[in-house]
Short mmCIF file of C-alpha atoms in Angstrom, two decimals:
data_model
loop_
_atom_site.label_atom_id
_atom_site.label_comp_id
_atom_site.label_asym_id
_atom_site.label_seq_id
_atom_site.Cartn_x
_atom_site.Cartn_y
_atom_site.Cartn_z
CA MET A 1 -3.61 -9.50 35.28
CA ALA A 2 -6.42 -10.08 32.77
CA GLN A 3 -5.37 -11.13 29.28
CA LYS A 4 -6.23 -8.63 26.55
CA PRO A 5 -8.60 -10.39 24.12
CA SER A 6 -7.53 -10.50 20.47
CA ILE A 7 -7.93 -12.54 17.29
CA PRO A 8 -5.30 -13.51 14.68
CA LYS A 9 -4.55 -10.97 11.96
CA GLY A 10 -6.51 -11.64 8.80
CA THR A 11 -9.55 -12.96 10.68
CA ARG A 12 -12.71 -11.17 11.82
CA ASP A 13 -15.55 -11.42 14.30
CA PHE A 14 -19.06 -10.95 12.92
CA GLY A 15 -21.81 -9.51 15.10
CA GLN A 16 -25.53 -9.94 14.66
CA ILE A 17 -25.87 -7.25 11.97
CA GLU A 18 -22.88 -8.54 10.01
CA MET A 19 -24.20 -12.10 10.18
CA ALA A 20 -27.61 -10.98 8.91
CA GLU A 21 -25.88 -9.27 5.99
CA ARG A 22 -23.59 -12.24 5.30
CA ASN A 23 -26.53 -14.64 5.39
CA TYR A 24 -28.27 -12.40 2.89
CA ILE A 25 -25.33 -13.01 0.54
CA PHE A 26 -25.22 -16.75 1.22
CA ASP A 27 -28.99 -17.16 0.85
CA THR A 28 -29.03 -15.20 -2.42
CA ILE A 29 -26.18 -17.24 -3.91
CA ARG A 30 -27.61 -20.52 -2.61
CA SER A 31 -31.03 -19.78 -4.13
CA VAL A 32 -29.50 -19.17 -7.58
CA PHE A 33 -27.37 -22.31 -7.40
CA ARG A 34 -30.44 -24.40 -6.65
CA THR A 35 -32.46 -22.97 -9.56
CA TYR A 36 -29.81 -24.46 -11.89
CA GLY A 37 -30.01 -27.90 -10.31
CA TYR A 38 -26.92 -27.83 -8.07
CA SER A 39 -26.94 -29.72 -4.74
CA GLN A 40 -25.01 -28.83 -1.59
CA ILE A 41 -22.16 -30.84 -0.05
CA GLU A 42 -19.57 -30.15 2.69
CA THR A 43 -16.01 -31.38 3.23
CA PRO A 44 -13.80 -31.24 6.37
CA ALA A 45 -11.94 -28.06 7.33
CA MET A 46 -8.70 -30.05 7.31
CA GLU A 47 -7.38 -32.35 4.61
CA ASN A 48 -4.33 -34.59 4.42
CA LEU A 49 -1.41 -32.47 3.23
CA SER A 50 -0.81 -35.04 0.50
CA THR A 51 -4.22 -34.04 -0.89
CA LEU A 52 -3.38 -30.33 -0.93
CA LEU A 53 0.31 -30.06 -1.81
CA GLY A 54 1.28 -29.65 -5.45
CA LYS A 55 -2.19 -28.57 -6.62
CA TYR A 56 -1.73 -24.78 -6.36
CA GLY A 57 1.85 -24.28 -7.57
CA ASP A 58 4.81 -23.30 -5.43
CA GLU A 59 3.24 -19.99 -4.39
CA GLY A 60 0.04 -21.68 -3.30
CA ASP A 61 1.90 -24.36 -1.35
CA LYS A 62 3.63 -21.63 0.66
CA LEU A 63 0.23 -20.30 1.74
CA LEU A 64 -1.06 -23.58 3.18
CA PHE A 65 -1.69 -23.59 6.92
CA ARG A 66 -0.13 -26.79 8.23
CA ILE A 67 -1.49 -28.51 11.35
CA LEU A 68 1.05 -29.89 13.81
CA ASN A 69 0.55 -33.61 14.49
CA SER A 70 -1.11 -34.31 17.83
CA GLY A 71 1.00 -35.29 20.82
CA ASP A 72 4.71 -34.49 20.83
CA ALA A 73 5.17 -34.19 17.08
CA PHE A 74 8.92 -33.58 17.37
CA THR A 75 9.77 -36.76 19.29
CA GLY A 76 12.11 -39.08 17.41
CA ILE A 77 12.94 -36.57 14.68
CA ASP A 78 16.45 -36.98 13.20
CA TYR A 79 17.25 -33.29 12.90
CA ASP A 80 20.65 -33.97 11.36
CA GLY A 81 18.88 -35.48 8.37
CA PHE A 82 17.27 -32.08 7.69
CA LYS A 83 20.42 -30.00 8.18
CA LEU A 84 21.68 -28.01 5.19
CA GLU A 85 25.29 -27.22 4.32
CA ASP A 86 25.06 -23.69 5.78
CA GLY A 87 23.95 -25.08 9.16
CA SER A 88 20.28 -24.13 8.76
CA TYR A 89 17.47 -26.65 8.44
CA ASN A 90 15.25 -27.66 5.53
CA SER A 91 12.07 -26.35 7.18
CA LYS A 92 9.84 -27.40 4.28
CA ALA A 93 10.92 -31.05 4.50
CA LEU A 94 10.82 -30.95 8.31
CA SER A 95 7.27 -29.58 8.31
CA LEU A 96 6.12 -32.57 6.24
CA LYS A 97 7.50 -34.84 8.94
CA VAL A 98 5.63 -33.17 11.80
CA CYS A 99 2.50 -32.03 9.91
CA GLU A 100 0.35 -34.58 8.10
CA LYS A 101 -2.74 -32.37 7.74
CA GLY A 102 -3.50 -28.83 6.64
CA LEU A 103 -6.42 -26.40 6.50
CA ARG A 104 -8.04 -26.37 3.08
CA TYR A 105 -6.77 -23.66 0.71
CA ASP A 106 -9.87 -23.74 -1.50
CA LEU A 107 -12.93 -25.90 -2.07
CA THR A 108 -12.04 -27.24 -5.53
CA VAL A 109 -9.27 -29.69 -4.62
CA PRO A 110 -11.31 -31.14 -1.71
CA PHE A 111 -14.21 -31.44 -4.14
CA ALA A 112 -12.06 -33.44 -6.57
CA ARG A 113 -11.01 -35.70 -3.70
CA PHE A 114 -14.69 -36.07 -2.71
CA VAL A 115 -15.72 -37.03 -6.25
CA VAL A 116 -13.08 -39.76 -6.48
CA GLN A 117 -13.79 -41.08 -3.01
CA HIS A 118 -17.58 -41.16 -3.56
CA GLN A 119 -17.69 -41.88 -7.30
CA ASN A 120 -19.93 -44.93 -6.87
CA GLU A 121 -22.50 -42.93 -4.88
CA ILE A 122 -23.04 -39.98 -7.22
CA SER A 123 -24.49 -39.53 -10.71
CA PHE A 124 -22.53 -37.80 -13.48
CA PRO A 125 -22.49 -35.09 -14.57
CA PHE A 126 -22.36 -34.15 -10.89
CA LYS A 127 -23.50 -30.61 -10.09
CA ARG A 128 -22.60 -29.46 -6.60
CA PHE A 129 -22.22 -26.27 -4.61
CA GLN A 130 -20.32 -25.69 -1.39
CA ILE A 131 -20.35 -22.70 0.99
CA GLN A 132 -17.57 -23.03 3.57
CA PRO A 133 -14.52 -21.18 4.95
CA VAL A 134 -11.00 -21.62 3.56
CA TRP A 135 -7.64 -20.53 4.97
CA ARG A 136 -4.51 -19.03 3.42
CA ALA A 137 -1.32 -17.91 5.20
CA ASP A 138 -1.35 -14.69 3.21
CA ARG A 139 -0.34 -11.17 4.21
CA PRO A 140 -3.56 -9.50 5.40
CA GLN A 141 -4.58 -6.36 3.52
CA LYS A 142 -7.72 -4.68 2.21
CA GLY A 143 -9.96 -7.31 0.67
CA ARG A 144 -7.54 -10.14 1.51
CA TYR A 145 -8.01 -12.29 4.60
CA ARG A 146 -6.43 -15.39 6.10
CA GLU A 147 -9.83 -16.91 6.81
CA PHE A 148 -12.64 -16.29 4.37
CA TYR A 149 -15.68 -17.97 2.87
CA GLN A 150 -15.97 -19.28 -0.65
CA CYS A 151 -19.20 -20.15 -2.41
CA ASP A 152 -18.25 -22.71 -5.05
CA VAL A 153 -20.39 -24.16 -7.81
CA ASP A 154 -19.02 -26.91 -10.09
CA ALA A 155 -20.21 -29.35 -12.72
CA ILE A 156 -17.99 -32.40 -13.22
CA GLY A 157 -18.32 -35.26 -15.69
CA SER A 158 -19.05 -33.30 -18.88
CA LYS A 159 -16.85 -31.46 -21.39
CA SER A 160 -19.76 -29.52 -22.88
CA GLN A 161 -19.32 -25.77 -22.90
CA LEU A 162 -22.98 -25.49 -21.95
CA CYS A 163 -21.57 -25.97 -18.42
CA GLU A 164 -19.42 -22.86 -18.89
CA LEU A 165 -22.45 -20.97 -20.18
CA GLU A 166 -24.46 -22.04 -17.14
CA LEU A 167 -21.78 -20.65 -14.83
CA VAL A 168 -21.84 -17.31 -16.65
CA GLN A 169 -25.65 -17.32 -16.30
CA ILE A 170 -25.31 -18.01 -12.57
CA VAL A 171 -22.85 -15.13 -12.21
CA ASP A 172 -25.25 -12.89 -14.14
CA LYS A 173 -28.21 -13.82 -11.93
CA VAL A 174 -26.37 -13.67 -8.57
CA PHE A 175 -25.02 -10.16 -9.13
CA GLU A 176 -28.30 -8.97 -10.60
CA LYS A 177 -30.04 -10.07 -7.38
CA LEU A 178 -27.34 -8.46 -5.23
CA GLY A 179 -27.47 -5.22 -7.25
CA ILE A 180 -23.76 -5.19 -8.15
CA ASN A 181 -22.61 -4.15 -11.63
CA VAL A 182 -19.84 -6.49 -12.75
CA LEU A 183 -17.63 -7.34 -15.70
CA VAL A 184 -16.99 -11.02 -16.49
CA LYS A 185 -13.53 -11.55 -18.00
CA ILE A 186 -12.96 -14.82 -19.87
CA ASN A 187 -9.86 -16.44 -21.32
CA ASN A 188 -8.76 -20.00 -22.11
CA ARG A 189 -5.74 -21.79 -20.68
CA LYS A 190 -5.11 -23.45 -24.06
CA VAL A 191 -4.59 -19.97 -25.53
CA LEU A 192 -1.98 -19.29 -22.84
CA ALA A 193 -0.30 -22.62 -23.62
CA GLY A 194 -0.31 -21.59 -27.28
CA LEU A 195 1.37 -18.30 -26.38
CA ALA A 196 4.14 -20.17 -24.58
CA GLU A 197 4.50 -22.36 -27.66
CA ILE A 198 4.69 -19.57 -30.26
CA CYS A 199 7.25 -17.60 -28.26
CA GLY A 200 9.48 -20.66 -28.11
CA PHE A 201 9.12 -21.60 -24.43
CA PRO A 202 6.40 -24.29 -24.19
CA ASP A 203 7.96 -25.57 -20.96
CA LYS A 204 7.54 -22.13 -19.34
CA VAL A 205 3.74 -21.96 -19.55
CA VAL A 206 3.37 -21.94 -15.73
CA ASP A 207 5.96 -19.20 -15.30
CA ILE A 208 4.32 -17.16 -18.06
CA THR A 209 0.81 -17.53 -16.62
CA VAL A 210 1.95 -16.71 -13.06
CA ALA A 211 3.57 -13.51 -14.38
CA ILE A 212 0.63 -12.56 -16.61
CA ASP A 213 -1.79 -13.10 -13.73
CA LYS A 214 -0.20 -10.10 -11.97
CA LEU A 215 -0.74 -7.69 -14.88
CA ASP A 216 -3.57 -5.72 -13.21
CA LYS A 217 -1.65 -5.46 -9.93
CA VAL A 218 1.90 -4.60 -11.02
CA GLY A 219 1.61 -3.37 -14.62
CA LEU A 220 3.05 -4.48 -17.96
CA ASP A 221 6.69 -3.52 -17.32
CA ALA A 222 6.88 -5.53 -14.10
CA VAL A 223 5.28 -8.54 -15.82
CA LYS A 224 7.82 -8.36 -18.66
CA GLU A 225 10.65 -8.10 -16.14
CA GLU A 226 9.39 -11.15 -14.22
CA MET A 227 9.15 -13.24 -17.40
CA ILE A 228 12.76 -12.39 -18.27
CA GLU A 229 13.79 -13.30 -14.71
CA LYS A 230 12.05 -16.65 -15.24
CA GLY A 231 14.26 -17.37 -18.26
CA LEU A 232 12.37 -15.97 -21.25
CA THR A 233 14.31 -13.97 -23.83
CA SER A 234 13.56 -10.37 -24.75
CA GLU A 235 12.44 -11.61 -28.18
CA ALA A 236 9.94 -14.01 -26.58
CA VAL A 237 8.55 -11.26 -24.36
CA ALA A 238 8.23 -9.00 -27.42
CA ILE A 239 6.03 -11.67 -29.08
CA LEU A 240 3.78 -11.81 -26.00
CA GLU A 241 3.47 -8.06 -25.39
CA PRO A 242 0.98 -7.18 -28.17
CA VAL A 243 -1.27 -10.04 -27.04
CA LEU A 244 -1.42 -8.61 -23.51
CA THR A 245 -2.48 -5.20 -24.82
CA LEU A 246 -4.90 -6.47 -27.48
CA SER A 247 -8.09 -4.39 -27.89
CA GLY A 248 -11.32 -4.59 -29.88
CA THR A 249 -14.56 -6.54 -29.68
CA ASN A 250 -14.54 -10.18 -28.62
CA SER A 251 -14.87 -11.38 -32.21
CA GLU A 252 -12.11 -8.99 -33.33
CA LYS A 253 -9.77 -10.26 -30.61
CA ILE A 254 -10.37 -13.87 -31.65
CA ALA A 255 -9.77 -13.02 -35.32
CA LYS A 256 -6.49 -11.22 -34.53
CA MET A 257 -5.35 -14.08 -32.29
CA ARG A 258 -6.01 -16.66 -35.01
CA GLY A 259 -3.32 -14.98 -37.08
CA ILE A 260 -0.88 -14.88 -34.17
CA MET A 261 -1.67 -18.48 -33.16
CA ALA A 262 -1.53 -20.00 -36.65
CA SER A 263 1.38 -22.30 -35.74
CA SER A 264 -0.12 -23.60 -32.46
CA ALA A 265 -2.80 -26.29 -32.65
CA GLU A 266 -3.38 -25.99 -28.88
CA GLY A 267 -3.81 -22.22 -29.08
CA LEU A 268 -6.25 -22.51 -32.00
CA LYS A 269 -8.29 -25.06 -30.06
CA GLY A 270 -8.54 -22.58 -27.19
CA LEU A 271 -9.76 -19.88 -29.58
CA ASP A 272 -12.37 -22.30 -30.98
CA GLU A 273 -13.64 -22.89 -27.44
CA LEU A 274 -13.80 -19.16 -26.72
CA GLU A 275 -15.73 -18.56 -29.95
CA GLU A 276 -18.21 -21.32 -29.10
CA LEU A 277 -18.72 -20.04 -25.56
CA PHE A 278 -19.30 -16.44 -26.61
CA GLY A 279 -21.77 -17.69 -29.21
CA TYR A 280 -23.74 -19.37 -26.41
CA ILE A 281 -23.53 -16.23 -24.25
CA GLU A 282 -24.97 -14.11 -27.06
CA ALA A 283 -27.74 -16.64 -27.76
CA ALA A 284 -28.67 -16.79 -24.04
CA GLY A 285 -29.14 -13.02 -23.90
CA ILE A 286 -26.94 -12.52 -20.85
CA ARG A 287 -27.15 -8.89 -19.72
CA THR A 288 -23.92 -8.76 -17.69
CA ALA A 289 -20.92 -7.36 -19.58
CA THR A 290 -18.58 -10.15 -20.73
CA GLU A 291 -15.26 -9.75 -22.51
CA ILE A 292 -12.29 -11.79 -23.67
CA ASP A 293 -9.23 -10.78 -21.66
CA LEU A 294 -6.18 -12.50 -23.09
CA SER A 295 -4.06 -11.30 -20.17
CA LEU A 296 -6.26 -13.24 -17.74
CA ALA A 297 -4.30 -16.20 -16.43
CA ARG A 298 -5.50 -17.12 -12.90
CA GLY A 299 -2.39 -18.63 -11.37
CA LEU A 300 -3.70 -22.06 -10.42
CA ASN A 301 -2.00 -24.91 -12.22
CA TYR A 302 -5.03 -27.16 -12.54
CA TYR A 303 -6.98 -25.06 -15.07
CA THR A 304 -6.94 -26.50 -18.60
CA GLY A 305 -9.68 -24.68 -20.54
CA ALA A 306 -11.91 -21.65 -19.98
CA ILE A 307 -10.95 -19.35 -17.10
CA PHE A 308 -13.19 -16.68 -15.55
CA GLU A 309 -12.74 -13.62 -13.39
CA VAL A 310 -15.44 -11.22 -12.22
CA LYS A 311 -14.72 -7.60 -11.32
CA ALA A 312 -17.01 -5.12 -9.57
CA LEU A 313 -17.39 -2.03 -11.78
CA ASP A 314 -18.42 0.49 -9.11
CA TRP A 315 -16.06 -0.42 -6.25
CA GLN A 316 -12.27 -0.78 -6.22
CA ILE A 317 -11.37 -4.28 -5.05
CA GLY A 318 -9.81 -7.46 -6.43
CA SER A 319 -11.82 -10.10 -8.25
CA ILE A 320 -15.02 -11.09 -6.46
CA CYS A 321 -15.58 -14.33 -8.36
CA GLY A 322 -13.40 -16.57 -10.50
CA GLY A 323 -12.78 -20.08 -11.74
CA GLY A 324 -12.34 -22.22 -14.80
CA ARG A 325 -12.26 -25.67 -16.38
CA TYR A 326 -10.00 -28.42 -15.11
CA ASP A 327 -9.59 -31.69 -17.03
CA ASN A 328 -7.01 -33.46 -14.91
CA LEU A 329 -7.77 -32.71 -11.27
CA THR A 330 -9.49 -35.99 -10.36
CA GLY A 331 -6.80 -37.88 -12.28
CA ILE A 332 -4.38 -36.91 -9.54
CA PHE A 333 -6.55 -38.98 -7.19
CA GLY A 334 -6.89 -41.96 -9.54
CA LEU A 335 -9.96 -41.05 -11.62
CA PRO A 336 -8.78 -39.92 -15.10
CA ASP A 337 -10.88 -38.38 -17.91
CA MET A 338 -13.26 -36.58 -15.56
CA SER A 339 -13.51 -33.00 -16.79
CA GLY A 340 -15.05 -30.35 -14.62
CA VAL A 341 -15.66 -26.61 -14.53
CA GLY A 342 -16.56 -24.29 -11.70
CA VAL A 343 -16.46 -20.80 -10.25
CA SER A 344 -16.02 -19.53 -6.71
CA PHE A 345 -17.81 -16.48 -5.31
CA GLY A 346 -15.68 -14.60 -2.76
CA ALA A 347 -18.28 -13.89 -0.09
CA ASP A 348 -16.01 -11.63 1.98
CA ARG A 349 -15.15 -9.37 -0.95
CA ILE A 350 -18.78 -9.33 -2.08
CA TYR A 351 -19.65 -8.25 1.47
CA ASP A 352 -17.13 -5.40 1.29
CA VAL A 353 -18.57 -4.25 -2.06
CA LEU A 354 -22.19 -4.32 -0.82
CA LYS A 355 -21.16 -2.49 2.36
CA GLY A 356 -19.14 0.10 0.44
CA LEU A 357 -21.98 0.74 -2.01
CA ASP A 358 -24.65 0.67 0.75
CA LYS A 359 -26.52 -2.05 -1.14
CA PHE A 360 -27.71 -4.19 1.76
CA PRO A 361 -31.51 -4.14 2.29
CA LYS A 362 -32.35 -1.94 5.27
CA ASP A 363 -34.61 -4.51 6.92
CA LEU A 364 -31.71 -6.91 7.54
CA ALA A 365 -30.65 -5.03 10.67
CA SER A 366 -33.01 -6.91 12.98
CA ALA A 367 -33.74 -10.59 13.29
CA THR A 368 -36.87 -9.69 15.27
CA THR A 369 -40.06 -8.25 13.79
CA LEU A 370 -42.14 -7.71 16.94
CA LEU A 371 -41.21 -7.10 20.59
CA PHE A 372 -43.83 -7.59 23.31
CA ALA A 373 -43.11 -5.24 26.19
CA ASN A 374 -43.16 -6.89 29.60
CA MET A 375 -45.94 -5.17 31.55
CA GLY A 376 -46.21 -7.65 34.42
CA ALA A 377 -46.95 -11.30 35.22
CA ASP A 378 -50.66 -11.25 34.28
CA GLU A 379 -50.04 -9.41 31.01
CA LEU A 380 -47.15 -11.79 30.23
CA ARG A 381 -49.42 -14.84 30.51
CA TYR A 382 -51.93 -13.03 28.28
CA VAL A 383 -49.51 -12.34 25.40
CA LEU A 384 -47.69 -15.70 25.48
CA PRO A 385 -50.24 -17.51 23.25
CA VAL A 386 -50.32 -14.50 20.86
CA ALA A 387 -46.55 -14.64 20.52
CA GLY A 388 -46.74 -18.41 20.00
CA ALA A 389 -49.31 -18.08 17.20
CA LEU A 390 -47.18 -15.46 15.40
CA ARG A 391 -44.05 -17.59 15.70
CA SER A 392 -45.96 -20.53 14.26
CA ALA A 393 -46.79 -18.28 11.30
CA GLY A 394 -43.07 -17.61 10.80
CA ILE A 395 -42.82 -14.15 12.43
CA PRO A 396 -39.72 -13.59 14.59
CA VAL A 397 -41.06 -12.46 17.97
CA GLU A 398 -39.41 -11.51 21.28
CA ILE A 399 -40.89 -10.91 24.71
CA TYR A 400 -38.80 -8.61 26.88
CA PRO A 401 -37.70 -10.81 29.79
CA ASP A 402 -37.84 -8.29 32.64
CA ASN A 403 -40.68 -6.16 33.97
CA THR A 404 -38.78 -2.87 33.90
CA LYS A 405 -39.22 0.75 32.80
CA LEU A 406 -40.81 1.16 29.38
CA LYS A 407 -38.01 3.51 28.29
CA LYS A 408 -35.49 0.71 28.74
CA GLN A 409 -37.67 -1.61 26.66
CA PHE A 410 -38.10 1.05 23.96
CA ASP A 411 -34.33 1.57 23.91
CA TYR A 412 -33.83 -2.18 23.50
CA ALA A 413 -36.15 -2.21 20.46
CA ASP A 414 -34.35 0.81 19.02
CA ARG A 415 -30.85 -0.67 19.45
CA LYS A 416 -31.92 -3.93 17.80
CA HIS A 417 -33.82 -2.11 15.01
CA ILE A 418 -37.03 -3.98 15.89
CA PRO A 419 -39.75 -2.36 13.76
CA PHE A 420 -42.86 -3.23 15.84
CA LEU A 421 -43.56 -2.98 19.58
CA SER A 422 -46.60 -4.22 21.48
CA ILE A 423 -47.47 -2.53 24.79
CA THR A 424 -50.35 -4.66 26.06
CA GLY A 425 -51.23 -3.64 29.60
CA GLY A 426 -54.12 -4.21 32.01
CA ASP A 427 -56.64 -2.19 29.97
CA GLU A 428 -55.89 -4.20 26.81
CA VAL A 429 -56.15 -7.46 28.72
CA ALA A 430 -59.56 -6.42 30.09
CA GLN A 431 -60.76 -5.63 26.56
CA GLY A 432 -59.30 -8.85 25.05
CA ILE A 433 -57.13 -6.95 22.58
CA VAL A 434 -53.46 -6.58 21.60
CA SER A 435 -52.00 -3.15 20.80
CA ILE A 436 -49.12 -2.94 18.27
CA LYS A 437 -47.14 0.14 17.21
CA ASP A 438 -45.06 0.55 14.05
CA LEU A 439 -41.98 2.30 15.44
CA ARG A 440 -40.95 3.54 11.98
CA SER A 441 -44.18 5.33 11.01
CA GLY A 442 -45.73 5.83 14.44
CA GLU A 443 -48.96 4.08 13.35
CA GLN A 444 -50.66 2.12 16.14
CA LYS A 445 -53.49 -0.41 15.86
CA SER A 446 -55.38 -2.73 18.18
CA PHE A 447 -56.45 -6.29 17.33
CA LYS A 448 -58.53 -8.92 19.02
CA LYS A 449 -56.28 -11.39 20.81
CA ASP A 450 -57.06 -14.24 18.40
CA ASP A 451 -56.94 -12.09 15.21
CA THR A 452 -53.64 -13.57 14.05
CA GLU A 453 -54.37 -12.85 10.39
CA GLY A 454 -55.04 -9.17 11.07
CA ILE A 455 -51.82 -8.86 13.06
CA LEU A 456 -49.86 -10.60 10.30
CA GLU A 457 -51.26 -8.19 7.71
CA PHE A 458 -50.20 -5.20 9.84
CA LEU A 459 -46.70 -6.60 10.32
CA ALA A 460 -46.25 -7.37 6.61
#
């Protein structure tokens, strides 16, 4: 009995139309990255688990796909050593014994590993971009996949907030080109550390940020409840609550926070950085809406300064871009004092937004511009050099492989959304011409066989 074909939940196939649309996204993002001087690199799909573990917090570690060691990974395992008092097994510890590698969770940690490993081969500040898939053992749902692409852009080796400005400019330009209206939310991890300090729980900054990061998803009451569950007092939560609901202009928010943060040097430093960055944004004339969101936390432990999140304004979906500054990431791999900042564009969510808003250009549907109908062996030999000349000029051209009914060849062009069709038969061959029809408008013209420029002008 034949096996029913299927793919794992949280993954997707992409046909020719989807790939054309996805490449439109990748090409647009890539072009903007390059105009700001960023160069492309790639890293392996799998990394050593020692590289990945401990960089994303406990919740992130749970979402790592682990790869079973090759061969019989369970041979020689002392299972009794992993047995717990209740008779069950410590599966987390056991998995580390049989899995030495894992699929990458994001592109930032592999990038940090790359920088340390290749530090003598690159110039700092190092500006790189990376467009590759990542994997997370998450529960699949709308806008959330187990395999998805990230488009990362990072600058490492400088603490200047001009790097942050440049990332905001890149976000502005990418979404302008894609035609998506967005809001860029910005906060600073030092401000969050200051909040933990002023409420009396400086050691709970991770718990506080993980809870705050869920504010948009679960609401204020659920966030307050989680913070209390994590060990904060009701009084501490009461200190944090007005910060999470703060309103006003960016400058007004900073002014109000300076009063709240007066006793925290770390928090005040974060506010200084926010003020400097928003001064740059105003001077640069960035058109995209940007705002300080003091509830923005982004639950990754390695952020130390500015943090960013980008939301689509006209389509309901999670963040479509995000990132921040990290001062200590390369230090984990033995290269201290190497500050970096970056953002990641979520290509799959951007795809869903463009699809939902019908923003993809209509001419992406076909990879082929012109189809030569197959009218017979003699006619085929006649059009071959014409097709070759057009391909050399960069025009995607197909020749229908079989000499069959014209209706079938017309149907093929229609299904593939090919805009131009050439029916060059015996009469055209005798006259030394090529006949081309625009299937969209119905216009038809004839050209001399060697009039490549005229044909190109008609196809443009």
